[in-house]
Coordinates of C-alpha atoms in Angstrom, one line a residue:
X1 CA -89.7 59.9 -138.3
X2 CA -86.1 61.3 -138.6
X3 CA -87.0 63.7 -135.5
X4 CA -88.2 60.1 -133.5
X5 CA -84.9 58.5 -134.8
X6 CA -82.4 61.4 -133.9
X7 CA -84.1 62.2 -130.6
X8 CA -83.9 58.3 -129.9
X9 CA -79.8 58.2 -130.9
X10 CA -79.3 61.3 -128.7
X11 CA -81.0 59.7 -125.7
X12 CA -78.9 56.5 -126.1
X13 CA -75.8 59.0 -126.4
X14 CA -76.8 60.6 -122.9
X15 CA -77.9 57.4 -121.2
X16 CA -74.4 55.7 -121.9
X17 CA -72.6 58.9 -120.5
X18 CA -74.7 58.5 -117.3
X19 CA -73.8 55.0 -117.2
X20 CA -70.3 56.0 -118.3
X21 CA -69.4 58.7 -115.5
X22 CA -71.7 56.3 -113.0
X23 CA -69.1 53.4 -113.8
X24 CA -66.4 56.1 -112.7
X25 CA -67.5 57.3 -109.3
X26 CA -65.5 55.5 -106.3
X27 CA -66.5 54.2 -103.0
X28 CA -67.2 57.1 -101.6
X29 CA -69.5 58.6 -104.2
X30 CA -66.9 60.6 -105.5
X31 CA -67.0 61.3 -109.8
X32 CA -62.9 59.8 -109.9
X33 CA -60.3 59.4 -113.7
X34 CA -59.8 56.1 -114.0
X35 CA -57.0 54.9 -116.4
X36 CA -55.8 51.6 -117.0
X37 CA -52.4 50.4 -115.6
X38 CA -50.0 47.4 -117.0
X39 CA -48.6 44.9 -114.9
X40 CA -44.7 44.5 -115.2
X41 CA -42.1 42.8 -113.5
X42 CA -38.7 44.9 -113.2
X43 CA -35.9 43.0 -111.8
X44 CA -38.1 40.5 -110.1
X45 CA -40.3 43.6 -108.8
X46 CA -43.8 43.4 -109.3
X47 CA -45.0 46.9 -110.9
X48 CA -47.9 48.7 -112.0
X49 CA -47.4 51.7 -113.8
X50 CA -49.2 54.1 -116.8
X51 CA -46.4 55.7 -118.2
X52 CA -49.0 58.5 -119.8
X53 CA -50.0 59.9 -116.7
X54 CA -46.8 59.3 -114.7
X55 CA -47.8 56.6 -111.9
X56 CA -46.1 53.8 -110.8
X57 CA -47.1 51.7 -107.7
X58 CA -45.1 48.5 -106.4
X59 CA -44.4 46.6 -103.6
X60 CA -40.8 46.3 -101.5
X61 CA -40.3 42.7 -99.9
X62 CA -37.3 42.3 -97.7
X63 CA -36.4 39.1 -96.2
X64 CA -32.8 38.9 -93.5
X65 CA -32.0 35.9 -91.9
X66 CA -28.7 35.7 -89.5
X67 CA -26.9 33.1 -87.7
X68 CA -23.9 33.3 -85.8
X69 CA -21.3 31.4 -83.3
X70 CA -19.6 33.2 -80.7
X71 CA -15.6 31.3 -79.6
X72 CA -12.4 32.0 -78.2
X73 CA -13.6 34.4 -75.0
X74 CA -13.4 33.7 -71.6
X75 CA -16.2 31.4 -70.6
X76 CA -15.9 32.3 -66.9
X77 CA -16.5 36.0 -67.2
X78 CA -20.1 35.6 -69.4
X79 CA -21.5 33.2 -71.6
X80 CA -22.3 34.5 -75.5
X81 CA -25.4 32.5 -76.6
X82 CA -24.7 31.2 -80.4
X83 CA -28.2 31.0 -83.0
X84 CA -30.1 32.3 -85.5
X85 CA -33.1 34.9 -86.1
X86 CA -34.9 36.9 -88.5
X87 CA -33.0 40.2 -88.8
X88 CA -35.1 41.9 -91.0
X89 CA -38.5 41.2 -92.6
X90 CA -40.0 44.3 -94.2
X91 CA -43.1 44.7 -96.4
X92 CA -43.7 47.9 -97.8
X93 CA -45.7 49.9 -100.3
X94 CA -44.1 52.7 -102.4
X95 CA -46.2 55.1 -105.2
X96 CA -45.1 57.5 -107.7
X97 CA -48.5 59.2 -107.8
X98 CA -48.0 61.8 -110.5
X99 CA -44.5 63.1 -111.9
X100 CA -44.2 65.5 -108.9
X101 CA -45.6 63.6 -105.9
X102 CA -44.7 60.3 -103.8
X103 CA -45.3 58.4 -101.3
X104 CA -44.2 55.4 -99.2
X105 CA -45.3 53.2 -96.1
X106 CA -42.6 50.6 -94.8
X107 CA -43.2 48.4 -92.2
X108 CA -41.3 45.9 -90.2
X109 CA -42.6 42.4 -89.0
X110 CA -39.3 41.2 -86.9
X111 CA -40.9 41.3 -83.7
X112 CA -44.3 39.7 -84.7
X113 CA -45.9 43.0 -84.2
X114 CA -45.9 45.7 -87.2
X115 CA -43.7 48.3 -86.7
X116 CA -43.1 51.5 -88.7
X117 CA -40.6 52.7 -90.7
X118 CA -40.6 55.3 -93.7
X119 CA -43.5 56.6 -93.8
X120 CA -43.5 59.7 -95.8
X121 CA -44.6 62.1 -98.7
X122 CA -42.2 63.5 -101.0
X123 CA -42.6 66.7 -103.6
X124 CA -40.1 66.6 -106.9
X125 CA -41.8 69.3 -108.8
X126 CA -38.7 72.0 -108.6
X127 CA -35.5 70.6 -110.6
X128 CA -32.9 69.3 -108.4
X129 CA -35.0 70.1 -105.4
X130 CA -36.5 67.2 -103.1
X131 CA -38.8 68.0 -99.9
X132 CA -39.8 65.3 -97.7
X133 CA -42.3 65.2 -95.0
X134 CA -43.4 62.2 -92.6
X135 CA -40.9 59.7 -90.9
X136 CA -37.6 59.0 -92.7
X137 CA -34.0 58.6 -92.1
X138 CA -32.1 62.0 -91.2
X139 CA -29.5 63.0 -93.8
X140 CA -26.7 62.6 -91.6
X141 CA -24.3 59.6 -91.9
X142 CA -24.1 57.7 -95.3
X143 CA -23.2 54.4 -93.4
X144 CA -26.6 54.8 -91.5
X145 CA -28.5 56.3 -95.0
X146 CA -27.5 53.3 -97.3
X147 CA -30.4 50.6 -97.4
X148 CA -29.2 47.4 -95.6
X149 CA -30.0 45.8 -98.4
X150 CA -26.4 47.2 -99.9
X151 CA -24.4 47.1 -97.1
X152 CA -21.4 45.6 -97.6
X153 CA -21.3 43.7 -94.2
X154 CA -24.3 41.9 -92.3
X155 CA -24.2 44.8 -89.7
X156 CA -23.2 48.8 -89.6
X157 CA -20.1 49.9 -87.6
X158 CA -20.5 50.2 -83.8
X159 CA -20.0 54.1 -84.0
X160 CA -22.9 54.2 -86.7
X161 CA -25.3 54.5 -84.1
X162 CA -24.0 57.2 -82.9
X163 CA -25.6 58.6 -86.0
X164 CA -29.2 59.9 -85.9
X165 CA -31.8 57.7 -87.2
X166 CA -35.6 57.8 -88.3
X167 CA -37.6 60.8 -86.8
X168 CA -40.5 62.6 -87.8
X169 CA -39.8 65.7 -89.5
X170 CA -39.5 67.9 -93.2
X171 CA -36.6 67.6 -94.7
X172 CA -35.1 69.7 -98.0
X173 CA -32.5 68.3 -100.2
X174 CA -31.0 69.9 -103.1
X175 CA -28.6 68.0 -105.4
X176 CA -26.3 68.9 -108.4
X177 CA -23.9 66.5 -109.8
X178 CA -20.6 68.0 -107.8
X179 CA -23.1 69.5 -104.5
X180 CA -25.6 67.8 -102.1
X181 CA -26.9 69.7 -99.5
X182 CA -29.6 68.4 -97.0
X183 CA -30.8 70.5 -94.1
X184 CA -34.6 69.6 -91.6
X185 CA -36.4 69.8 -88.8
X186 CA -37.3 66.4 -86.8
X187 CA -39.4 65.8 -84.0
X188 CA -39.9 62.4 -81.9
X189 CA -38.5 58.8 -82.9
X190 CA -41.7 56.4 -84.0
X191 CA -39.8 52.9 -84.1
X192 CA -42.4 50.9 -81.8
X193 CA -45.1 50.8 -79.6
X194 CA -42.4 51.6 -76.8
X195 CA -41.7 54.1 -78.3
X196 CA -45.3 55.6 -79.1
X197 CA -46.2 55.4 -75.8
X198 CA -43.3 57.1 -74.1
X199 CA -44.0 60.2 -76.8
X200 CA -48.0 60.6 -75.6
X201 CA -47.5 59.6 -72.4
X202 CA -45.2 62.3 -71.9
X203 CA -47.9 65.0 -73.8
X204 CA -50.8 64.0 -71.9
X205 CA -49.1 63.3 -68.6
X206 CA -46.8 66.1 -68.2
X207 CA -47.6 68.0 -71.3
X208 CA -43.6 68.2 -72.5
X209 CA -42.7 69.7 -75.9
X210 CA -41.7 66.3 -78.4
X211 CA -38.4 67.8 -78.8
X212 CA -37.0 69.2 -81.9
X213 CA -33.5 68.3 -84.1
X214 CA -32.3 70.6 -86.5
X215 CA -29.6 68.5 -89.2
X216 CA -27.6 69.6 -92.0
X217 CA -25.5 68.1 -94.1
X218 CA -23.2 69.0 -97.5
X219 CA -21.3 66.8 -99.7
X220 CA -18.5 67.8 -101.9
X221 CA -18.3 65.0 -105.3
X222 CA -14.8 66.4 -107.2
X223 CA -15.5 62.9 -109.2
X224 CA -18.8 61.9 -110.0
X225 CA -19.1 59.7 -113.4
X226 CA -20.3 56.0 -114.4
X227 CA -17.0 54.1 -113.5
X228 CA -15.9 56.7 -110.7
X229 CA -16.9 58.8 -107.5
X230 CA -15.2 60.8 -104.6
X231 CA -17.7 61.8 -101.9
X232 CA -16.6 64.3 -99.2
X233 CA -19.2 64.9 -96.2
X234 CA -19.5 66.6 -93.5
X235 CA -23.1 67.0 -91.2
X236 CA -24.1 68.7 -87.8
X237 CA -27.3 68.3 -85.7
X238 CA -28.5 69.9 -82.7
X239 CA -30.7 67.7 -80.6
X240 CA -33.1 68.6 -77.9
X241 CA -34.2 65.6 -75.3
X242 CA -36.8 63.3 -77.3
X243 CA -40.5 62.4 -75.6
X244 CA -40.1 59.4 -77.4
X245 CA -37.3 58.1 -75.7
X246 CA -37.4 55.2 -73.9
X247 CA -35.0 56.3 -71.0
X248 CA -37.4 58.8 -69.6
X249 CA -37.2 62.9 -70.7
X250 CA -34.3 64.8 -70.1
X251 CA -32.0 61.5 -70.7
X252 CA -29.9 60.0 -73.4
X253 CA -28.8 56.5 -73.6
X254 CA -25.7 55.6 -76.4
X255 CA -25.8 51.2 -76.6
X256 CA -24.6 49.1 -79.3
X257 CA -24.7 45.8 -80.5
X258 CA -21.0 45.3 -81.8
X259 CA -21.5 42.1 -83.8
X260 CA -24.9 40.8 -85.2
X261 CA -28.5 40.6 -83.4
X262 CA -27.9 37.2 -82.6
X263 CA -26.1 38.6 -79.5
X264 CA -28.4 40.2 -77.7
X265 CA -25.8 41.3 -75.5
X266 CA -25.0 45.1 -75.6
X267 CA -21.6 45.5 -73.8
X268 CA -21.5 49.0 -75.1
X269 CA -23.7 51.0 -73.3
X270 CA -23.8 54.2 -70.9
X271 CA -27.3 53.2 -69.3
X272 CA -29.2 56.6 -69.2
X273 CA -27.3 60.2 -68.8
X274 CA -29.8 62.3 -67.0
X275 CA -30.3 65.5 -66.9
X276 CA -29.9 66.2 -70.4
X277 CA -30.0 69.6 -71.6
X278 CA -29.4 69.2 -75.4
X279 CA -27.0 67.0 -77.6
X280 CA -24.8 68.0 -80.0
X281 CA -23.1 65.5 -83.1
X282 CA -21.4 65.8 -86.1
X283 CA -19.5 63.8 -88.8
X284 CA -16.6 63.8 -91.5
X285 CA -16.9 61.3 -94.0
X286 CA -14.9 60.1 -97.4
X287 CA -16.1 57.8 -99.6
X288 CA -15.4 56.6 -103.5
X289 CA -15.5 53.7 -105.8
X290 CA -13.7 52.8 -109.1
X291 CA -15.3 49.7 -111.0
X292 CA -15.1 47.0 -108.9
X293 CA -13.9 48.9 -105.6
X294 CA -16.0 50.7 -103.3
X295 CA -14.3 52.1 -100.0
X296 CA -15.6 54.1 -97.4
X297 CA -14.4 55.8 -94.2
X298 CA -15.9 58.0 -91.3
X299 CA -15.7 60.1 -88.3
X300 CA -18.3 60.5 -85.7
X301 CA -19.2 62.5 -82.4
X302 CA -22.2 62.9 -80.0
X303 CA -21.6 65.0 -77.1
X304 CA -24.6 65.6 -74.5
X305 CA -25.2 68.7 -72.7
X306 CA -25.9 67.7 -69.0
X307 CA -27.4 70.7 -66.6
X308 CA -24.8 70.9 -64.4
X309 CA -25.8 72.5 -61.1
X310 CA -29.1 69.1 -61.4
X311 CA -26.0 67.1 -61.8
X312 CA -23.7 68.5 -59.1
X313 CA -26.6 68.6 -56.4
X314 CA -27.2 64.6 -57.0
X315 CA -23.4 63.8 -57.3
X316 CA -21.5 66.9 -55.4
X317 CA -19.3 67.5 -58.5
X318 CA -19.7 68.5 -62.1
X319 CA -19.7 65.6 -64.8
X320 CA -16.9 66.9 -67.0
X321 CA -19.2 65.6 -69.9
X322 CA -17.1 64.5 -73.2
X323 CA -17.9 63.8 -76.3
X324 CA -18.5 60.0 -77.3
X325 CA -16.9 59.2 -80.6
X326 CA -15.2 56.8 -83.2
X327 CA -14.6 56.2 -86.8
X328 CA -14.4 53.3 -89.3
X329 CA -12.6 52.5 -92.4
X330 CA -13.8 49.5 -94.7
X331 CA -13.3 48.5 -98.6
X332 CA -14.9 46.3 -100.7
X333 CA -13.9 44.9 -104.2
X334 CA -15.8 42.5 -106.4
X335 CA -13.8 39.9 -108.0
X336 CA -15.1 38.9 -110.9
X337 CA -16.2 42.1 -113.1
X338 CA -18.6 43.3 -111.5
X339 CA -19.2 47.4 -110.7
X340 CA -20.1 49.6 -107.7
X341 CA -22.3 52.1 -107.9
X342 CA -23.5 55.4 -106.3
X343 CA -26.5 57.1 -106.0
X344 CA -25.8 61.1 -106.4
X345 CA -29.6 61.5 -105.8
X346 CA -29.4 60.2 -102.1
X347 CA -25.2 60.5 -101.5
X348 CA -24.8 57.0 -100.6
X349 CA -23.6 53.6 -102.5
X350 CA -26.5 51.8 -104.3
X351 CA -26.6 48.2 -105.8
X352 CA -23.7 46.4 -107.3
X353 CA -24.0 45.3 -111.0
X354 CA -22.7 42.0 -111.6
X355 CA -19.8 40.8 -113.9
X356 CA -20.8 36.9 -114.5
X357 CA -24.4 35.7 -115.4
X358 CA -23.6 33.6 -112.0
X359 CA -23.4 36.8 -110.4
X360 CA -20.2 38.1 -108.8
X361 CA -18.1 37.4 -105.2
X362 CA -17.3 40.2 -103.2
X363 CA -14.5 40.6 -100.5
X364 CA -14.4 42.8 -97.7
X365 CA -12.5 44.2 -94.8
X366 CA -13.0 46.8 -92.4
X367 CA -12.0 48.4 -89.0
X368 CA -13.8 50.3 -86.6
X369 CA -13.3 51.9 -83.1
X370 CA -16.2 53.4 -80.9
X371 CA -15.5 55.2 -77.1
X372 CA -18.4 55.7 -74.9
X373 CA -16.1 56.1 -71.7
X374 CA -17.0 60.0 -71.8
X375 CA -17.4 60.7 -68.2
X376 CA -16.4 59.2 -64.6
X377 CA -19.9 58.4 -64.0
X378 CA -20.6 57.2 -67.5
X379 CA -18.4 54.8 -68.6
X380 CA -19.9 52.9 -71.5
X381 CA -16.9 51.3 -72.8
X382 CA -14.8 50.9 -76.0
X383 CA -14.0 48.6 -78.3
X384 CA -12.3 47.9 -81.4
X385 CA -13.4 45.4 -84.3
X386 CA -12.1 43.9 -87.1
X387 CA -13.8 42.0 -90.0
X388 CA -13.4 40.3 -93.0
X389 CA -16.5 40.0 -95.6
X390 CA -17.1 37.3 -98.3
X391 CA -20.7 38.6 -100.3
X392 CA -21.9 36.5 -102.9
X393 CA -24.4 38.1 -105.3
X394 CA -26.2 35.7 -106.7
X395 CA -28.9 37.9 -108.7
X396 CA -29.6 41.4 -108.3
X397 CA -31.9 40.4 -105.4
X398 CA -30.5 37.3 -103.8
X399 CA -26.8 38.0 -101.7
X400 CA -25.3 35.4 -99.2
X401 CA -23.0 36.7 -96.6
X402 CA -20.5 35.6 -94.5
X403 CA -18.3 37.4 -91.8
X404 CA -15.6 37.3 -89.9
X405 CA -15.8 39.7 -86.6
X406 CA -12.9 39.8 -84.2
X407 CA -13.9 42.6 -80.9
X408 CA -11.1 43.9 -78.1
X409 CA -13.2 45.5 -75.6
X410 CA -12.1 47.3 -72.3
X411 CA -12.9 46.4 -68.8
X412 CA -15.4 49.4 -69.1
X413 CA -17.9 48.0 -71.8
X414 CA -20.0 46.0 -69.3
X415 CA -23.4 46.8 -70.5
X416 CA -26.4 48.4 -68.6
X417 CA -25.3 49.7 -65.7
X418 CA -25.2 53.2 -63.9
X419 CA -21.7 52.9 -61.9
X420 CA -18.4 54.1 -62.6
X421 CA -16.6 50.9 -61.9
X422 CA -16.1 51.2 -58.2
X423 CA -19.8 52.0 -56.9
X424 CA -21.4 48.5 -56.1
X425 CA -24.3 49.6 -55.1
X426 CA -25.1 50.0 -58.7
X427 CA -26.9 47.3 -61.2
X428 CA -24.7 44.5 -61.3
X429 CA -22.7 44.7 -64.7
X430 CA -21.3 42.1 -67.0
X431 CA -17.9 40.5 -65.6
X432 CA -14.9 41.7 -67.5
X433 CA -11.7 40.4 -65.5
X434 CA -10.7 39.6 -61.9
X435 CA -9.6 41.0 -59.0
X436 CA -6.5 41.0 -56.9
X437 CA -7.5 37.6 -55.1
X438 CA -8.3 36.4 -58.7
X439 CA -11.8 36.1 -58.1
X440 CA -14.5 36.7 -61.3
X441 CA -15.2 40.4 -61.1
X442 CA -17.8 42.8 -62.2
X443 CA -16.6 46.0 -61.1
X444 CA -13.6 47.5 -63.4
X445 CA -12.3 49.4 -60.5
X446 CA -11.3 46.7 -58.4
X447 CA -10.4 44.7 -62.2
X448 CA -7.8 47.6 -62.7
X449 CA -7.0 47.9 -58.8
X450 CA -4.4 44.9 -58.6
X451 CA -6.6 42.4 -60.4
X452 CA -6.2 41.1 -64.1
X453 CA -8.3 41.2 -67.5
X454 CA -8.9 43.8 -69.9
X455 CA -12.3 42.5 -71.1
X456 CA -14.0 40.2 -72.9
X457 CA -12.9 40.0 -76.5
X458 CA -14.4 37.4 -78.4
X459 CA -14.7 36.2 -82.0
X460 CA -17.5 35.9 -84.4
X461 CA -18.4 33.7 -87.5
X462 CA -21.9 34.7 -89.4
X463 CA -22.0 31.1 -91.2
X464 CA -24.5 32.5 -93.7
X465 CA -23.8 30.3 -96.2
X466 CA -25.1 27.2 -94.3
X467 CA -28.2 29.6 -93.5
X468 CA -28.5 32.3 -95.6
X469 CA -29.0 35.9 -95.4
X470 CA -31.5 36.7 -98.0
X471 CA -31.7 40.4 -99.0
X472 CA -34.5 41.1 -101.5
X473 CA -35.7 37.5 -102.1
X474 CA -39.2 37.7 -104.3
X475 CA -40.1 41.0 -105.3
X476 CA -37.5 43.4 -104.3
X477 CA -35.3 46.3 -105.0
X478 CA -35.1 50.0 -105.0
X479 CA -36.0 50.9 -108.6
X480 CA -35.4 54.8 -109.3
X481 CA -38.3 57.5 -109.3
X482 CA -39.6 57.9 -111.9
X483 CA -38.6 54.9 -113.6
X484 CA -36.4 52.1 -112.9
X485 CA -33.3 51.3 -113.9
X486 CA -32.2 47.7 -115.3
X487 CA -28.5 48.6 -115.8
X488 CA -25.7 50.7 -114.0
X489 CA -27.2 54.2 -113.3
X490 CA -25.6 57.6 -114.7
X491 CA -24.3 58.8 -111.5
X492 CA -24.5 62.3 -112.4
X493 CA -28.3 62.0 -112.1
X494 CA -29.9 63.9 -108.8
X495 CA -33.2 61.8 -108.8
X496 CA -33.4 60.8 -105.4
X497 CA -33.9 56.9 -104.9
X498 CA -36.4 56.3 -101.9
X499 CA -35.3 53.3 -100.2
X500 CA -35.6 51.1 -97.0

């Protein structure tokens, strides 16, 4: 009887296993650990995490809304459409799979058709030491690095997109609290389906190389503590001509829009520079913040490298190619308390902590100055711009913006249009002045030949108090990897902070 009963108890033992490890086997038929995760919300974030084994999973929300009114230009050179529209609307998915591993997928719904952004794998299993792979931002300018969620005005300077952006690539970054370094290898741009198509298109059809991008940068941080930082940049890229770009192969194309999307005017713009050998750009940056005050200035070049004797053959002289360039200075200082702070994991400004249970008012200036006039058959124009800021933060995820924008652009910055101001054979350009019988003029040539105008300068008002620009309404924010944190960060922490 006591064999019956112990053979009966070890059969139930083995039958619950098997019902056990059956209970654990996943979709595909595959024997899986399952372990149980709690449901958190961090800062308004939605979060599921188990501490234990070092996962956290949660989603990224992002909602931007932007409305402008354009006033005091000339009405008889172009007309400057005043509205509103969805800037940015951004649902992503970011993991912390294990305390060395993770991953992210961001994608944008603007357009009404998903687009990607980040999406990447990223190793932290060496101290200090960060590799990426997938399609991120390029360490390169810390105006185009910082999130727009924190950026102190509704858009980035003009020269800012002079800056590389997202590419596919590897990246390795390796940060101690007084030196950041950054250096990887990127391949084609993946922003759209334009831009998709262009890339295989141009493998299948003519079976050209995607084009490669080599970028370093370093950062020098003399002051790097809770109330305080200096940050002291400088990056390099060399850039081969992209598959993915739009413009065709071989060709390079610097535009800008110099206010807010709402203007869907780009005055700034070269058209496409053809015959592009390689690029070559680089940067000098300061940056710091003390309490309340964050300030930040820049430098930065793009130079293409045109083959000359292509060029000379079409035109019958050499392009005497130089550099386009610019720079920006801007400051920021919250009124009531509150405190900057920067990330030394990613080199760039984070989000602001408070100083009223209200939240806190921020105010804002900055100017900028971008040339694209870098050839006489590529005269993209320049401008200058001025702003003022006013940012309220209501909560760490709700900010409402509203700027000032005052632009003095040249005769030059005209938009789209291959010409050099006195070919009118060329696609017919925005009118910037008039000529010597005071007629409304397209061509800067004859503007600057006898006639008058130096441009259209207009102003700008983003009333976004009226309608708002949310930034990380619902469930949003950038928590920290591993964990996140609630309150000012230590700034002499390298733990990178993947953001949007």
């Amino acid at each position: 009887m006591k064999r019956v009963i112990l053979t009966s108890i070890i059969a139930l033992i083995a039958s619950t296993a098997v019902f056990a490890q059956e209970a654990e086997v996943n979709q595909y038929g595959q024997k899986v650990n399952s372990y149980p995760v709690e449901a958190t919300a961090q800062d308004g974030i939605l979060v599921f995490q188990n501490k234990a084994q070092n996962y956290k999973m949660w989603f990224d929300i992002r909602v931007q809304g932007d409305a402008a009114v354009f006033f005091g230009y000339d009405k008889n050179l172009t007309q400057i459409g005043n509205g509103m529209l969805m800037r940015r609307t951004r649902f992503a998915v970011k993991a912390q799979l294990d305390k060395n591993w993770y991953g992210e997928l961001d994608t944008d719904w603007t357009s009404g058709t998903p687009e990607i952004k980040d999406a990447y794998l990223g190793f932290t299993g060496v101290k200090n030491l960060e590799i990426k792979v997938g399609n991120f931002k390029e360490n390169f300018s810390i105006q185009r690095n910082t999130t727009s969620r924190y950026l102190q005005f509704m858009e980035r300077p003009m020269v800012t997109y002079l800056a590389p952006s997202r590419h596919m690539g590897i990246n390795v970054k390796y940060a101690l609290p007084k030196i950041w370094a950054s250096a990887g290898v990127f391949g084609p741009a993946l922003e759209d389906a334009e831009t998709m198509t262009a890339f295989q298109d141009g493998n299948k059809d003519y079976g050209l190389n995607c084009g490669l991008s080599y970028t370093g940068k370093l950062v020098y941080r003399p002051i790097n503590n809770k109330t305080t930082s200096l940050h002291i940049g400088a990056a390099a890229s060399y850039r081969m001509p992209k598959t993915s770009s739009t413009d065709g192969y071989n060709a390079v194309r610097y535009s800008t829009r110099n206010t807010t999307g709402v203007n869907r005017k780009k005055f700034m713009d070269t058209d496409a520079i053809q015959y592009l050998d390689h690029e070559f750009a680089y940067t000098f940056e300061l940056a710091g913040h003390h309490k309340g005050l964050r300030w930040e200035a820049a430098y930065i070049a793009r130079k293409p490298f045109v083959d000359e004797q292509k060029w000379i053959d079409k035109n019958g002289e050499a392009p005497n190619m130089q550099q386009a360039w610019g720079w920006y200075a801007q400051a920021g200082y919250l009124l009531f308390g509150g405190k900057q702070n920067y990330d030394a994991g990613g080199a760039k400004y984070t989000r602001t902590n408070n100083g009223r249970e209200w939240g806190d008012i921020e105010l804002c200036a900055r100017v900028e100055y971008l040339d694209l006039n870098i050839s006489k058959y590529v005269m993209g124009g320049s401008a200058y711009a001025y702003s003022l800021g006013l940012n309220f933060h209501v909560t760490r995820n709700v900010k409402f913006v509203v700027n000032y924008q005052y632009n003095d652009q040249d005769v030059f910055a005209n938009g789209k249009g291959a010409q050099d101001g006195t070919d009118k054979t060329a696609k017919k350009p925005y009118s910037t002045g008039y000529d010597a019988d005071g007629n409304v003029c397209a061509y800067p040539g004859d503007i600057l030949n006898g006639g008058s105008g130096k441009g259209i300068d207009y102003h700008m008002l983003g009333r976004l108090i009226d309608i708002p620009r949310l930034v990380e309404l619902g469930l949003c924010s950038s928590p920290s990897l591993p964990t996140p944190t609630p309150i000012a960060p230590e700034v002499t922490s390298t733990t990178s902070i993947p953001e949007l």
